[in-house]
Every structure is written in structure tokens, then in C-alpha cells.
mmCIF file with all atom_site columns, C-alpha atoms in Angstrom:
data_model
loop_
_atom_site.group_PDB
_atom_site.id
_atom_site.type_symbol
_atom_site.label_atom_id
_atom_site.label_alt_id
_atom_site.label_comp_id
_atom_site.label_asym_id
_atom_site.label_entity_id
_atom_site.label_seq_id
_atom_site.pdbx_PDB_ins_code
_atom_site.Cartn_x
_atom_site.Cartn_y
_atom_site.Cartn_z
_atom_site.occupancy
_atom_site.B_iso_or_equiv
_atom_site.pdbx_formal_charge
_atom_site.auth_seq_id
_atom_site.auth_comp_id
_atom_site.auth_asym_id
_atom_site.auth_atom_id
_atom_site.pdbx_PDB_model_num
ATOM 1   C CA . MET D 1 1   ? -29.722 19.076  40.840 1.00 0.00 ? 28  MET D CA 1
ATOM 2   C CA . GLY D 1 2   ? -28.771 17.299  37.531 1.00 0.00 ? 29  GLY D CA 1
ATOM 3   C CA . GLN D 1 3   ? -30.635 14.552  35.878 1.00 0.00 ? 30  GLN D CA 1
ATOM 4   C CA . LYS D 1 4   ? -29.738 11.208  36.960 1.00 0.00 ? 31  LYS D CA 1
ATOM 5   C CA . LYS D 1 5   ? -27.709 9.058   33.975 1.00 0.00 ? 32  LYS D CA 1
ATOM 6   C CA . TYR D 1 6   ? -29.106 5.804   33.370 1.00 0.00 ? 33  TYR D CA 1
ATOM 7   C CA . HIS D 1 7   ? -27.633 3.435   30.784 1.00 0.00 ? 34  HIS D CA 1
ATOM 8   C CA . LEU D 1 8   ? -29.450 1.701   28.387 1.00 0.00 ? 35  LEU D CA 1
ATOM 9   C CA . ILE D 1 9   ? -29.418 -2.183  27.825 1.00 0.00 ? 36  ILE D CA 1
ATOM 10  C CA . ASN D 1 10  ? -30.974 -1.638  24.192 1.00 0.00 ? 37  ASN D CA 1
ATOM 11  C CA . ASP D 1 11  ? -27.606 -1.909  22.396 1.00 0.00 ? 38  ASP D CA 1
ATOM 12  C CA . LEU D 1 12  ? -26.818 -5.642  21.850 1.00 0.00 ? 39  LEU D CA 1
ATOM 13  C CA . PRO D 1 13  ? -23.358 -7.227  20.524 1.00 0.00 ? 40  PRO D CA 1
ATOM 14  C CA . HIS D 1 14  ? -23.007 -8.230  17.190 1.00 0.00 ? 41  HIS D CA 1
ATOM 15  C CA . ILE D 1 15  ? -23.882 -11.956 17.299 1.00 0.00 ? 42  ILE D CA 1
ATOM 16  C CA . TYR D 1 16  ? -21.490 -12.971 14.254 1.00 0.00 ? 43  TYR D CA 1
ATOM 17  C CA . GLU D 1 17  ? -18.578 -11.353 16.105 1.00 0.00 ? 44  GLU D CA 1
ATOM 18  C CA . LEU D 1 18  ? -19.466 -13.020 19.452 1.00 0.00 ? 45  LEU D CA 1
ATOM 19  C CA . GLU D 1 19  ? -19.145 -16.655 17.355 1.00 0.00 ? 46  GLU D CA 1
ATOM 20  C CA . ASP D 1 20  ? -16.153 -15.640 16.098 1.00 0.00 ? 47  ASP D CA 1
ATOM 21  C CA . MET D 1 21  ? -14.672 -14.639 19.435 1.00 0.00 ? 48  MET D CA 1
ATOM 22  C CA . MET D 1 22  ? -15.931 -17.892 21.052 1.00 0.00 ? 49  MET D CA 1
ATOM 23  C CA . GLU D 1 23  ? -14.136 -19.923 18.350 1.00 0.00 ? 50  GLU D CA 1
ATOM 24  C CA . PHE D 1 24  ? -10.946 -17.937 18.609 1.00 0.00 ? 51  PHE D CA 1
ATOM 25  C CA . CYS D 1 25  ? -10.888 -18.385 22.574 1.00 0.00 ? 52  CYS D CA 1
ATOM 26  C CA . LYS D 1 26  ? -11.106 -22.215 21.921 1.00 0.00 ? 53  LYS D CA 1
ATOM 27  C CA . LYS D 1 27  ? -7.949  -22.305 20.101 1.00 0.00 ? 54  LYS D CA 1
ATOM 28  C CA . TYR D 1 28  ? -5.756  -21.148 22.984 1.00 0.00 ? 55  TYR D CA 1
ATOM 29  C CA . LYS D 1 29  ? -4.653  -22.494 26.342 1.00 0.00 ? 56  LYS D CA 1
ATOM 30  C CA . VAL D 1 30  ? -4.040  -19.085 27.932 1.00 0.00 ? 57  VAL D CA 1
ATOM 31  C CA . LEU D 1 31  ? -6.213  -16.072 27.213 1.00 0.00 ? 58  LEU D CA 1
ATOM 32  C CA . TYR D 1 32  ? -5.682  -12.438 28.164 1.00 0.00 ? 59  TYR D CA 1
ATOM 33  C CA . ILE D 1 33  ? -7.917  -9.540  27.593 1.00 0.00 ? 60  ILE D CA 1
ATOM 34  C CA . TYR D 1 34  ? -5.748  -6.386  26.476 1.00 0.00 ? 61  TYR D CA 1
ATOM 35  C CA . GLY D 1 35  ? -6.346  -3.629  28.688 1.00 0.00 ? 62  GLY D CA 1
ATOM 36  C CA . CYS D 1 36  ? -7.170  -3.229  32.082 1.00 0.00 ? 63  CYS D CA 1
ATOM 37  C CA . LYS D 1 37  ? -9.999  -0.812  32.718 1.00 0.00 ? 64  LYS D CA 1
ATOM 38  C CA . GLU D 1 38  ? -13.588 -1.040  33.699 1.00 0.00 ? 65  GLU D CA 1
ATOM 39  C CA . GLU D 1 39  ? -15.168 -2.293  30.430 1.00 0.00 ? 66  GLU D CA 1
ATOM 40  C CA . GLN D 1 40  ? -12.261 -4.912  30.437 1.00 0.00 ? 67  GLN D CA 1
ATOM 41  C CA . GLU D 1 41  ? -13.656 -6.066  33.617 1.00 0.00 ? 68  GLU D CA 1
ATOM 42  C CA . TYR D 1 42  ? -17.200 -6.305  32.376 1.00 0.00 ? 69  TYR D CA 1
ATOM 43  C CA . LEU D 1 43  ? -15.691 -8.373  29.345 1.00 0.00 ? 70  LEU D CA 1
ATOM 44  C CA . LEU D 1 44  ? -14.122 -10.744 31.713 1.00 0.00 ? 71  LEU D CA 1
ATOM 45  C CA . LYS D 1 45  ? -17.427 -10.958 33.491 1.00 0.00 ? 72  LYS D CA 1
ATOM 46  C CA . TYR D 1 46  ? -18.981 -11.861 30.037 1.00 0.00 ? 73  TYR D CA 1
ATOM 47  C CA . PHE D 1 47  ? -16.449 -14.487 29.489 1.00 0.00 ? 74  PHE D CA 1
ATOM 48  C CA . ASP D 1 48  ? -16.686 -15.935 33.167 1.00 0.00 ? 75  ASP D CA 1
ATOM 49  C CA . MET D 1 49  ? -20.666 -16.132 32.409 1.00 0.00 ? 76  MET D CA 1
ATOM 50  C CA . CYS D 1 50  ? -19.824 -18.183 29.137 1.00 0.00 ? 77  CYS D CA 1
ATOM 51  C CA . GLY D 1 51  ? -17.560 -20.419 30.901 1.00 0.00 ? 78  GLY D CA 1
ATOM 52  C CA . ILE D 1 52  ? -14.345 -19.297 29.328 1.00 0.00 ? 79  ILE D CA 1
ATOM 53  C CA . ALA D 1 53  ? -11.505 -19.207 31.281 1.00 0.00 ? 80  ALA D CA 1
ATOM 54  C CA . ILE D 1 54  ? -9.165  -15.888 31.138 1.00 0.00 ? 81  ILE D CA 1
ATOM 55  C CA . ASN D 1 55  ? -5.639  -15.737 32.562 1.00 0.00 ? 82  ASN D CA 1
ATOM 56  C CA . GLY D 1 56  ? -5.295  -11.986 33.253 1.00 0.00 ? 83  GLY D CA 1
ATOM 57  C CA . TYR D 1 57  ? -4.911  -8.901  31.709 1.00 0.00 ? 84  TYR D CA 1
ATOM 58  C CA . ALA D 1 58  ? -2.144  -7.760  29.176 1.00 0.00 ? 85  ALA D CA 1
ATOM 59  C CA . VAL D 1 59  ? -0.916  -4.064  29.186 1.00 0.00 ? 86  VAL D CA 1
ATOM 60  C CA . THR D 1 60  ? 1.875   -2.443  27.535 1.00 0.00 ? 87  THR D CA 1
ATOM 61  C CA . MET D 1 61  ? 3.099   -0.917  30.876 1.00 0.00 ? 88  MET D CA 1
ATOM 62  C CA . LEU D 1 62  ? 2.207   -1.988  33.869 1.00 0.00 ? 89  LEU D CA 1
ATOM 63  C CA . PRO D 1 63  ? 0.435   0.795   36.078 1.00 0.00 ? 90  PRO D CA 1
ATOM 64  C CA . LYS D 1 64  ? 2.184   2.929   38.706 1.00 0.00 ? 91  LYS D CA 1
ATOM 65  C CA . GLU D 1 65  ? -0.272  2.329   41.520 1.00 0.00 ? 92  GLU D CA 1
ATOM 66  C CA . LYS D 1 66  ? -2.110  -1.197  42.402 1.00 0.00 ? 93  LYS D CA 1
ATOM 67  C CA . LYS D 1 67  ? -4.997  -1.574  40.390 1.00 0.00 ? 94  LYS D CA 1
ATOM 68  C CA . GLU D 1 68  ? -8.697  -1.175  42.213 1.00 0.00 ? 95  GLU D CA 1
ATOM 69  C CA . PHE D 1 69  ? -10.724 -4.101  40.759 1.00 0.00 ? 96  PHE D CA 1
ATOM 70  C CA . ILE D 1 70  ? -14.257 -3.535  39.973 1.00 0.00 ? 97  ILE D CA 1
ATOM 71  C CA . TYR D 1 71  ? -15.345 -7.101  39.119 1.00 0.00 ? 98  TYR D CA 1
ATOM 72  C CA . ARG D 1 72  ? -12.702 -9.550  40.332 1.00 0.00 ? 99  ARG D CA 1
ATOM 73  C CA . GLU D 1 73  ? -8.784  -9.479  40.942 1.00 0.00 ? 100 GLU D CA 1
ATOM 74  C CA . MET D 1 74  ? -6.808  -10.934 37.995 1.00 0.00 ? 101 MET D CA 1
ATOM 75  C CA . PRO D 1 75  ? -2.962  -10.885 37.229 1.00 0.00 ? 102 PRO D CA 1
ATOM 76  C CA . VAL D 1 76  ? -2.124  -7.858  35.144 1.00 0.00 ? 103 VAL D CA 1
ATOM 77  C CA . LYS D 1 77  ? 1.244   -8.471  32.879 1.00 0.00 ? 104 LYS D CA 1
ATOM 78  C CA . GLU D 1 78  ? 2.951   -6.717  30.400 1.00 0.00 ? 105 GLU D CA 1
ATOM 79  C CA . PHE D 1 79  ? 2.654   -7.825  27.067 1.00 0.00 ? 106 PHE D CA 1
ATOM 80  C CA . GLU D 1 80  ? 6.393   -8.331  26.580 1.00 0.00 ? 107 GLU D CA 1
ATOM 81  C CA . GLU D 1 81  ? 6.171   -10.984 29.490 1.00 0.00 ? 108 GLU D CA 1
ATOM 82  C CA . ILE D 1 82  ? 3.204   -12.967 27.985 1.00 0.00 ? 109 ILE D CA 1
ATOM 83  C CA . ARG D 1 83  ? 3.980   -12.883 24.198 1.00 0.00 ? 110 ARG D CA 1
ATOM 84  C CA . LEU D 1 84  ? 6.474   -15.662 24.709 1.00 0.00 ? 111 LEU D CA 1
ATOM 85  C CA . GLU D 1 85  ? 4.196   -17.855 26.526 1.00 0.00 ? 112 GLU D CA 1
ATOM 86  C CA . ASP D 1 86  ? 3.179   -21.355 24.651 1.00 0.00 ? 113 ASP D CA 1
ATOM 87  C CA . SER D 1 87  ? -0.588  -21.355 23.031 1.00 0.00 ? 114 SER D CA 1
ATOM 88  C CA . VAL D 1 88  ? -1.484  -17.390 24.087 1.00 0.00 ? 115 VAL D CA 1
ATOM 89  C CA . GLY D 1 89  ? -4.100  -15.745 22.669 1.00 0.00 ? 116 GLY D CA 1
ATOM 90  C CA . ILE D 1 90  ? -5.220  -11.955 23.549 1.00 0.00 ? 117 ILE D CA 1
ATOM 91  C CA . ILE D 1 91  ? -8.584  -10.440 22.761 1.00 0.00 ? 118 ILE D CA 1
ATOM 92  C CA . LEU D 1 92  ? -8.440  -6.702  22.137 1.00 0.00 ? 119 LEU D CA 1
ATOM 93  C CA . GLY D 1 93  ? -10.979 -5.273  24.368 1.00 0.00 ? 120 GLY D CA 1
ATOM 94  C CA . LEU D 1 94  ? -9.948  -1.415  23.715 1.00 0.00 ? 121 LEU D CA 1
ATOM 95  C CA . PRO D 1 95  ? -11.306 1.771   22.237 1.00 0.00 ? 122 PRO D CA 1
ATOM 96  C CA . ASP D 1 96  ? -10.754 1.838   18.536 1.00 0.00 ? 123 ASP D CA 1
ATOM 97  C CA . ARG D 1 97  ? -8.332  4.812   18.886 1.00 0.00 ? 124 ARG D CA 1
ATOM 98  C CA . ASN D 1 98  ? -5.804  2.061   20.806 1.00 0.00 ? 125 ASN D CA 1
ATOM 99  C CA . PHE D 1 99  ? -5.640  -0.002  17.578 1.00 0.00 ? 126 PHE D CA 1
ATOM 100 C CA . ASN D 1 100 ? -3.243  2.558   16.004 1.00 0.00 ? 127 ASN D CA 1
ATOM 101 C CA . THR D 1 101 ? -0.683  1.830   18.474 1.00 0.00 ? 128 THR D CA 1
ATOM 102 C CA . ILE D 1 102 ? -1.436  -1.613  19.847 1.00 0.00 ? 129 ILE D CA 1
ATOM 103 C CA . ILE D 1 103 ? -1.631  -3.463  16.214 1.00 0.00 ? 130 ILE D CA 1
ATOM 104 C CA . PRO D 1 104 ? 1.580   -2.135  14.905 1.00 0.00 ? 131 PRO D CA 1
ATOM 105 C CA . MET D 1 105 ? 3.319   -3.172  18.138 1.00 0.00 ? 132 MET D CA 1
ATOM 106 C CA . PHE D 1 106 ? 2.098   -6.652  17.674 1.00 0.00 ? 133 PHE D CA 1
ATOM 107 C CA . ARG D 1 107 ? 3.178   -6.866  13.992 1.00 0.00 ? 134 ARG D CA 1
ATOM 108 C CA . GLU D 1 108 ? 6.646   -5.390  14.982 1.00 0.00 ? 135 GLU D CA 1
ATOM 109 C CA . LYS D 1 109 ? 6.983   -8.223  17.694 1.00 0.00 ? 136 LYS D CA 1
ATOM 110 C CA . ASN D 1 110 ? 5.156   -10.948 15.140 1.00 0.00 ? 137 ASN D CA 1
ATOM 111 C CA . PHE D 1 111 ? 2.551   -11.566 17.513 1.00 0.00 ? 138 PHE D CA 1
ATOM 112 C CA . LYS D 1 112 ? -0.405  -12.753 15.295 1.00 0.00 ? 139 LYS D CA 1
ATOM 113 C CA . ASP D 1 113 ? -2.407  -14.450 17.969 1.00 0.00 ? 140 ASP D CA 1
ATOM 114 C CA . TYR D 1 114 ? -5.207  -11.818 19.006 1.00 0.00 ? 141 TYR D CA 1
ATOM 115 C CA . PHE D 1 115 ? -8.932  -11.190 18.357 1.00 0.00 ? 142 PHE D CA 1
ATOM 116 C CA . MET D 1 116 ? -9.875  -7.672  17.506 1.00 0.00 ? 143 MET D CA 1
ATOM 117 C CA . MET D 1 117 ? -13.152 -6.643  19.006 1.00 0.00 ? 144 MET D CA 1
ATOM 118 C CA . SER D 1 118 ? -15.301 -4.023  17.597 1.00 0.00 ? 145 SER D CA 1
ATOM 119 C CA . GLU D 1 119 ? -15.975 -1.134  19.834 1.00 0.00 ? 146 GLU D CA 1
ATOM 120 C CA . HIS D 1 120 ? -19.643 -1.431  19.321 1.00 0.00 ? 147 HIS D CA 1
ATOM 121 C CA . THR D 1 121 ? -19.355 -5.029  20.777 1.00 0.00 ? 148 THR D CA 1
ATOM 122 C CA . ARG D 1 122 ? -17.170 -4.433  23.623 1.00 0.00 ? 149 ARG D CA 1
ATOM 123 C CA . LYS D 1 123 ? -19.235 -1.559  24.778 1.00 0.00 ? 150 LYS D CA 1
ATOM 124 C CA . ALA D 1 124 ? -22.704 -3.681  24.589 1.00 0.00 ? 151 ALA D CA 1
ATOM 125 C CA . ILE D 1 125 ? -21.143 -6.259  26.372 1.00 0.00 ? 152 ILE D CA 1
ATOM 126 C CA . ALA D 1 126 ? -20.203 -4.179  29.028 1.00 0.00 ? 153 ALA D CA 1
ATOM 127 C CA . CYS D 1 127 ? -23.495 -2.372  29.205 1.00 0.00 ? 154 CYS D CA 1
ATOM 128 C CA . GLN D 1 128 ? -25.335 -5.898  29.105 1.00 0.00 ? 155 GLN D CA 1
ATOM 129 C CA . VAL D 1 129 ? -23.233 -6.979  32.312 1.00 0.00 ? 156 VAL D CA 1
ATOM 130 C CA . LYS D 1 130 ? -22.903 -3.685  34.411 1.00 0.00 ? 157 LYS D CA 1
ATOM 131 C CA . PRO D 1 131 ? -24.785 -4.077  37.654 1.00 0.00 ? 158 PRO D CA 1
ATOM 132 C CA . ARG D 1 132 ? -27.934 -1.914  37.691 1.00 0.00 ? 159 ARG D CA 1
ATOM 133 C CA . THR D 1 133 ? -28.767 0.597   40.534 1.00 0.00 ? 160 THR D CA 1
ATOM 134 C CA . ARG D 1 134 ? -31.943 0.178   42.298 1.00 0.00 ? 161 ARG D CA 1
ATOM 135 C CA . ASP D 1 135 ? -33.420 3.017   40.473 1.00 0.00 ? 162 ASP D CA 1
ATOM 136 C CA . GLU D 1 136 ? -32.676 1.478   37.050 1.00 0.00 ? 163 GLU D CA 1
ATOM 137 C CA . LEU D 1 137 ? -34.549 -1.924  37.921 1.00 0.00 ? 164 LEU D CA 1
ATOM 138 C CA . THR D 1 138 ? -37.867 -2.081  35.760 1.00 0.00 ? 165 THR D CA 1
ATOM 139 C CA . PHE D 1 139 ? -40.457 -4.558  35.477 1.00 0.00 ? 166 PHE D CA 1
ATOM 140 C CA . GLU D 1 140 ? -42.517 -4.804  32.269 1.00 0.00 ? 167 GLU D CA 1
ATOM 141 C CA . ILE D 1 141 ? -45.872 -6.445  31.841 1.00 0.00 ? 168 ILE D CA 1
ATOM 142 C CA . SER D 1 142 ? -47.336 -7.532  29.003 1.00 0.00 ? 169 SER D CA 1
ATOM 143 C CA . LEU D 1 143 ? -51.270 -7.394  28.583 1.00 0.00 ? 170 LEU D CA 1
ATOM 144 C CA . ALA D 1 144 ? -50.801 -9.239  25.140 1.00 0.00 ? 171 ALA D CA 1
#
């Protein structure tokens, strides 16, 4: 029998990056999260907790099959469809390896209204808001 895998909640997002991201969000009437996987859904949950309205997910190409949502259902739109909307901002909640394809595409299309989130902060947010299993719940009592 394999050992259970627990996710830790020790890694915290970079506070200055979170502050910068919130300032970015205030500038736009319409906001999308780039990417549409589990960690981006937890990022959406974080924005919901902060009172930031997200309009959907932006992707390079729409998935062939209907997306199964973990957190809550949101519109999934192609970048080409949303880049021409007024006052649109995109939060890049992707692994660093994807920046080599996404950023050049944005520059080619002359799209500059995006916020690049570090991989550390993206993972830390997902880890903080991801629901815990019953086995992972703990209580700490300080004797001091």
C-alpha cells in the first residue's frame, strides 16, 4: 500500500506580487485568467474570496471536449475572441514553461494588458485554497 500524499500549506504567495496583481485588476472592467486547469480554478476561487470579479478563462484554443469544472463553471473563450474587447485584462496563471509561447503571441498581437504571475505564487495560492481531505485536517493547541 502506498503512502498517502498530503499537500502542505506552508508556502505562502509573495505579498508584493499579490498587491501588484490587485492593483492590476482594479484597472480593468473585464478580467480573464489565462489557462483553464485545476490551478487556474483555484486562482478563480482566490479572486472570489478577494471580491475581484473574473469574467472567464482565456485559452489559445478551445478544448475539444466540454470542460469539467472543479470549483465553479465559467465561460472559456479563445484569446482571439477577447483581445479586442474594451478594457480587458488577463492574468497569466500558467506554468513558467508556457510563457515562451504565450508572451510572444501577445506581443505579436500587440496585446499589453496582462499580468504575469510567478509560478511560486500561482502554486502557493492553489495550495492555500485547495480543499483539504478529512485526513489532512489538524488542530494545534499552543501551550504557551
